[in-house]
mmCIF file of C-alpha atoms in Angstrom:
data_model
loop_
_atom_site.group_PDB
_atom_site.id
_atom_site.type_symbol
_atom_site.label_atom_id
_atom_site.label_comp_id
_atom_site.label_asym_id
_atom_site.label_seq_id
_atom_site.Cartn_x
_atom_site.Cartn_y
_atom_site.Cartn_z
ATOM 1 C CA ALA V 1 286.601 115.831 83.922
ATOM 2 C CA HIS V 2 288.738 115.676 80.820
ATOM 3 C CA GLY V 3 290.420 118.858 79.662
ATOM 4 C CA ARG V 4 290.581 120.608 83.031
ATOM 5 C CA THR V 5 293.855 122.168 84.160
ATOM 6 C CA ARG V 6 294.751 123.309 87.650
ATOM 7 C CA MET V 7 297.891 124.518 89.411
ATOM 8 C CA LEU V 8 299.505 121.898 91.629
ATOM 9 C CA VAL V 9 302.713 123.653 92.701
ATOM 10 C CA PHE V 10 303.650 127.215 91.800
ATOM 11 C CA THR V 11 306.342 127.684 94.392
ATOM 12 C CA ALA V 12 308.029 125.497 96.948
ATOM 13 C CA PHE V 13 309.494 128.208 99.172
ATOM 14 C CA ALA V 14 307.590 127.301 102.340
ATOM 15 C CA ASP V 15 306.869 123.659 101.669
ATOM 16 C CA VAL V 16 310.164 122.031 100.787
ATOM 17 C CA ALA V 17 311.703 120.095 103.687
ATOM 18 C CA LEU V 18 315.313 120.904 104.661
ATOM 19 C CA THR V 19 315.539 124.099 102.654
ATOM 20 C CA ASN V 20 313.843 127.414 101.990
ATOM 21 C CA ALA V 21 314.806 127.452 98.313
ATOM 22 C CA GLY V 22 312.154 127.185 95.621
ATOM 23 C CA MET V 23 312.060 125.275 92.352
ATOM 24 C CA ASN V 24 314.510 126.686 89.834
ATOM 25 C CA GLY V 25 313.752 125.497 86.337
ATOM 26 C CA PRO V 26 311.722 122.287 86.703
ATOM 27 C CA GLY V 27 312.519 119.794 83.968
ATOM 28 C CA GLY V 28 311.471 116.160 83.843
ATOM 29 C CA ILE V 29 308.343 114.950 85.595
ATOM 30 C CA VAL V 30 306.854 111.510 86.188
ATOM 31 C CA ALA V 31 303.956 110.163 88.264
ATOM 32 C CA ASP V 32 303.955 106.966 90.313
ATOM 33 C CA PRO V 33 300.968 104.580 90.554
ATOM 34 C CA ASP V 34 299.738 106.363 93.696
ATOM 35 C CA GLY V 35 299.491 109.731 91.977
ATOM 36 C CA ASN V 36 302.618 111.236 93.504
ATOM 37 C CA LEU V 37 304.971 113.243 91.313
ATOM 38 C CA TYR V 38 308.730 113.331 90.938
ATOM 39 C CA VAL V 39 309.946 116.626 89.484
ATOM 40 C CA GLY V 40 313.458 117.198 88.203
ATOM 41 C CA ASP V 41 315.032 120.589 88.878
ATOM 42 C CA ALA V 42 318.344 122.373 88.353
ATOM 43 C CA SER V 43 320.088 120.594 91.217
ATOM 44 C CA CYS V 44 317.670 118.128 92.775
ATOM 45 C CA ILE V 45 314.542 116.034 92.447
ATOM 46 C CA TYR V 46 311.393 117.005 94.305
ATOM 47 C CA PHE V 47 308.674 114.648 95.531
ATOM 48 C CA VAL V 48 305.145 116.041 95.349
ATOM 49 C CA THR V 49 302.372 114.041 97.004
ATOM 50 C CA SER V 50 298.894 113.799 95.527
ATOM 51 C CA ALA V 51 297.854 116.295 98.217
ATOM 52 C CA GLY V 52 300.426 118.820 96.957
ATOM 53 C CA ASP V 53 302.992 118.483 99.753
ATOM 54 C CA VAL V 54 306.538 119.025 98.468
ATOM 55 C CA SER V 55 309.818 117.609 99.763
ATOM 56 C CA VAL V 56 313.316 117.007 98.433
ATOM 57 C CA PHE V 57 313.707 113.454 97.195
ATOM 58 C CA ALA V 58 317.334 113.577 96.036
ATOM 59 C CA GLY V 59 320.038 116.192 95.710
ATOM 60 C CA ALA V 60 319.940 119.633 97.295
ATOM 61 C CA PRO V 61 318.239 122.813 96.014
ATOM 62 C CA GLY V 62 320.756 125.373 94.816
ATOM 63 C CA ALA V 63 323.694 122.982 95.095
ATOM 64 C CA GLN V 64 324.535 121.830 91.582
ATOM 65 C CA GLY V 65 327.474 119.493 91.513
ATOM 66 C CA ASP V 66 329.642 117.534 89.141
ATOM 67 C CA VAL V 67 329.895 113.770 89.095
ATOM 68 C CA PRO V 68 333.692 113.390 89.003
ATOM 69 C CA ASP V 69 333.956 109.672 88.317
ATOM 70 C CA LEU V 70 333.172 108.245 84.898
ATOM 71 C CA VAL V 71 332.664 104.725 86.178
ATOM 72 C CA ALA V 72 329.635 103.508 88.074
ATOM 73 C CA GLN V 73 329.488 104.670 91.667
ATOM 74 C CA THR V 74 326.822 104.800 94.382
ATOM 75 C CA GLU V 75 325.857 107.450 96.917
ATOM 76 C CA ALA V 76 323.941 105.845 99.783
ATOM 77 C CA ASN V 77 322.299 109.079 100.937
ATOM 78 C CA PRO V 78 320.164 110.603 98.158
ATOM 79 C CA LEU V 79 320.277 114.047 99.773
ATOM 80 C CA VAL V 80 324.074 114.019 99.560
ATOM 81 C CA ALA V 81 324.108 113.101 95.863
ATOM 82 C CA ARG V 82 324.653 116.054 93.550
ATOM 83 C CA PHE V 83 322.858 116.745 90.274
ATOM 84 C CA PHE V 84 323.311 119.336 87.570
ATOM 85 C CA GLU V 85 320.123 119.917 85.561
ATOM 86 C CA VAL V 86 317.727 116.978 85.813
ATOM 87 C CA ARG V 87 316.113 117.031 82.380
ATOM 88 C CA SER V 88 314.111 113.826 82.255
ATOM 89 C CA LEU V 89 312.668 111.239 84.647
ATOM 90 C CA VAL V 90 311.152 107.794 84.233
ATOM 91 C CA LEU V 91 310.125 105.026 86.631
ATOM 92 C CA ALA V 92 311.455 101.502 86.157
ATOM 93 C CA PRO V 93 309.058 98.558 86.647
ATOM 94 C CA ASP V 94 310.643 97.829 90.042
ATOM 95 C CA GLY V 95 309.866 101.368 91.222
ATOM 96 C CA ASP V 96 313.395 102.746 90.894
ATOM 97 C CA LEU V 97 313.539 106.329 89.634
ATOM 98 C CA ILE V 98 315.759 106.964 86.623
ATOM 99 C CA ALA V 99 317.002 110.499 85.961
ATOM 100 C CA LEU V 100 318.915 112.075 83.112
ATOM 101 C CA ASP V 101 321.496 114.322 84.799
ATOM 102 C CA GLY V 102 321.950 116.550 81.768
ATOM 103 C CA ARG V 103 325.020 118.667 82.509
ATOM 104 C CA ASN V 104 326.825 115.738 84.135
ATOM 105 C CA LEU V 105 326.092 113.588 81.070
ATOM 106 C CA VAL V 106 325.088 110.586 83.140
ATOM 107 C CA VAL V 107 321.970 108.600 83.912
ATOM 108 C CA ARG V 108 321.281 108.251 87.637
ATOM 109 C CA ARG V 109 319.216 105.443 89.154
ATOM 110 C CA ILE V 110 317.651 105.906 92.589
ATOM 111 C CA ASP V 111 316.771 102.721 94.461
ATOM 112 C CA ALA V 112 313.115 102.581 95.480
ATOM 113 C CA GLU V 113 313.886 100.742 98.727
ATOM 114 C CA THR V 114 317.087 102.339 99.983
ATOM 115 C CA GLY V 115 317.232 105.680 98.153
ATOM 116 C CA ALA V 116 320.816 104.982 97.065
ATOM 117 C CA VAL V 117 321.824 106.859 93.911
ATOM 118 C CA SER V 118 323.911 104.951 91.382
ATOM 119 C CA ASN V 119 325.476 106.273 88.190
ATOM 120 C CA VAL V 120 325.208 104.700 84.771
ATOM 121 C CA HIS V 121 328.218 105.335 82.546
ATOM 122 C CA ALA V 122 327.268 107.386 79.482
ATOM 123 C CA ARG V 123 329.758 110.243 79.216
ATOM 124 C CA ASN V 124 331.856 108.663 76.537
ATOM 125 C CA ILE V 125 329.147 109.219 73.950
ATOM 126 C CA LEU V 126 326.636 111.849 75.129
ATOM 127 C CA SER V 127 326.842 115.564 74.407
ATOM 128 C CA SER V 128 325.687 118.405 76.645
ATOM 129 C CA VAL V 129 322.372 118.481 74.772
ATOM 130 C CA ALA V 130 321.092 115.081 75.885
ATOM 131 C CA THR V 131 317.391 115.750 76.401
ATOM 132 C CA ALA V 132 315.392 112.715 77.577
ATOM 133 C CA VAL V 133 315.735 109.200 78.945
ATOM 134 C CA GLY V 134 313.569 106.121 78.504
ATOM 135 C CA TYR V 135 313.807 102.672 80.051
ATOM 136 C CA GLY V 136 313.151 99.651 77.871
ATOM 137 C CA ARG V 137 311.729 96.237 78.727
ATOM 138 C CA ASP V 138 315.188 94.893 77.891
ATOM 139 C CA GLY V 139 316.605 96.710 80.929
ATOM 140 C CA HIS V 140 318.544 99.200 78.803
ATOM 141 C CA TYR V 141 318.474 102.995 79.020
ATOM 142 C CA TYR V 142 317.672 105.046 75.910
ATOM 143 C CA ILE V 143 318.773 108.677 75.701
ATOM 144 C CA SER V 144 317.964 111.222 73.016
ATOM 145 C CA ASP V 145 320.766 113.625 72.171
ATOM 146 C CA ASN V 146 319.835 116.772 70.283
ATOM 147 C CA ASN V 147 323.416 117.601 69.344
ATOM 148 C CA LEU V 148 324.298 114.152 68.022
ATOM 149 C CA ASN V 149 320.821 113.881 66.471
ATOM 150 C CA LYS V 150 320.805 110.279 67.627
ATOM 151 C CA ILE V 151 319.404 108.022 70.321
ATOM 152 C CA VAL V 152 321.991 106.364 72.536
ATOM 153 C CA ARG V 153 321.427 103.012 74.222
ATOM 154 C CA VAL V 154 323.204 102.264 77.503
ATOM 155 C CA THR V 155 323.142 98.745 78.903
ATOM 156 C CA ALA V 156 322.704 97.953 82.596
ATOM 157 C CA ALA V 157 326.462 97.324 82.624
ATOM 158 C CA GLY V 158 327.090 100.861 81.358
ATOM 159 C CA VAL V 159 328.081 100.025 77.772
ATOM 160 C CA SER V 160 326.999 102.766 75.355
ATOM 161 C CA SER V 161 326.161 102.498 71.664
ATOM 162 C CA ILE V 162 324.095 104.312 69.039
ATOM 163 C CA PHE V 163 320.601 102.836 68.840
ATOM 164 C CA ALA V 164 319.015 105.063 66.191
ATOM 165 C CA GLY V 165 319.869 107.990 63.967
ATOM 166 C CA ASP V 166 322.529 108.607 61.347
ATOM 167 C CA GLY V 167 323.360 112.092 62.639
ATOM 168 C CA ASN V 168 321.820 113.919 59.698
ATOM 169 C CA VAL V 169 319.085 116.505 60.220
ATOM 170 C CA ASP V 170 316.130 115.122 58.302
ATOM 171 C CA VAL V 171 313.017 112.997 58.832
ATOM 172 C CA ASP V 172 313.932 109.914 56.827
ATOM 173 C CA ASP V 173 312.338 106.671 57.989
ATOM 174 C CA GLY V 174 313.977 103.269 57.723
ATOM 175 C CA PRO V 175 316.200 100.999 59.799
ATOM 176 C CA ALA V 176 317.322 102.711 62.974
ATOM 177 C CA GLY V 177 320.926 103.049 61.858
ATOM 178 C CA THR V 178 320.048 104.918 58.649
ATOM 179 C CA ALA V 179 316.970 106.841 59.782
ATOM 180 C CA SER V 180 317.377 110.514 60.620
ATOM 181 C CA PHE V 181 315.772 112.903 63.071
ATOM 182 C CA GLY V 182 314.592 116.462 62.563
ATOM 183 C CA GLY V 183 317.141 118.443 64.521
ATOM 184 C CA THR V 184 314.978 119.651 67.401
ATOM 185 C CA PHE V 185 313.972 116.273 68.695
ATOM 186 C CA GLY V 186 313.935 114.017 71.692
ATOM 187 C CA ALA V 187 312.142 116.239 74.190
ATOM 188 C CA GLY V 188 310.252 113.111 75.178
ATOM 189 C CA LEU V 189 310.800 109.355 74.960
ATOM 190 C CA ALA V 190 308.229 106.729 75.944
ATOM 191 C CA PHE V 191 307.856 102.971 75.629
ATOM 192 C CA ASP V 192 304.516 101.234 75.238
ATOM 193 C CA ALA V 193 303.564 97.790 76.538
ATOM 194 C CA ALA V 194 304.604 96.165 73.258
ATOM 195 C CA GLY V 195 308.131 97.558 73.479
ATOM 196 C CA TYR V 196 307.821 100.276 70.847
ATOM 197 C CA LEU V 197 309.840 103.423 71.552
ATOM 198 C CA TYR V 198 308.074 106.708 70.743
ATOM 199 C CA VAL V 199 310.199 109.781 70.087
ATOM 200 C CA ALA V 200 309.064 113.404 70.026
ATOM 201 C CA ASP V 201 310.794 114.662 66.883
ATOM 202 C CA ASN V 202 310.317 118.306 65.938
ATOM 203 C CA GLU V 203 306.732 118.417 64.552
ATOM 204 C CA ARG V 204 306.060 114.696 64.579
ATOM 205 C CA VAL V 205 306.208 111.536 66.692
ATOM 206 C CA ARG V 206 308.446 108.686 65.521
ATOM 207 C CA ARG V 207 308.070 105.016 66.463
ATOM 208 C CA ILE V 208 310.933 102.519 66.697
ATOM 209 C CA ASP V 209 310.362 98.807 67.330
ATOM 210 C CA SER V 210 312.543 96.670 69.574
ATOM 211 C CA GLY V 211 314.522 95.531 66.554
ATOM 212 C CA GLY V 212 315.439 99.097 65.630
ATOM 213 C CA ARG V 213 312.998 99.627 62.789
#
């Protein structure tokens, strides 16, 4: 029934494979078509089945780590890859999981078939307050940054640019390059089927079309 809320996972101490550590500050969350959940945490990503079983999908609980290389690199074993504050998750159309690794200032992409974790170059423009990631139909990554007060676009090749926001703290509408956001924004980004990008901005929701308007 609509409007009903129930607890799915309140602790993972006994249920998480390979470790006896529990969730420590869950961040981003996304569901797959089968009703399973991916949950971002301080140092890893958990996989929660529709039955409530919990396992580690990527990273390692309690083992935050830096990503030392600024250029794209791949870790074949997802449990060896290191994360530092997974703040946002989204699924690509091909089933790959995309994660915003907040403290490392990079977007990570986890292959749906192999589990390999690849890095998307974004450090040259993001601040430590990057908050959410979205994935557009154009194959680009969109990242909201609360410190810059802008939305950054990163191409599949890792080229970063400003997509929207002039950096001022305001709520002015207009073309993406001159529009402004309200300061505490970007906790959520979502694309609809038509390609519009929706942005949680302070006390409102903003919409940006594929042409940046």
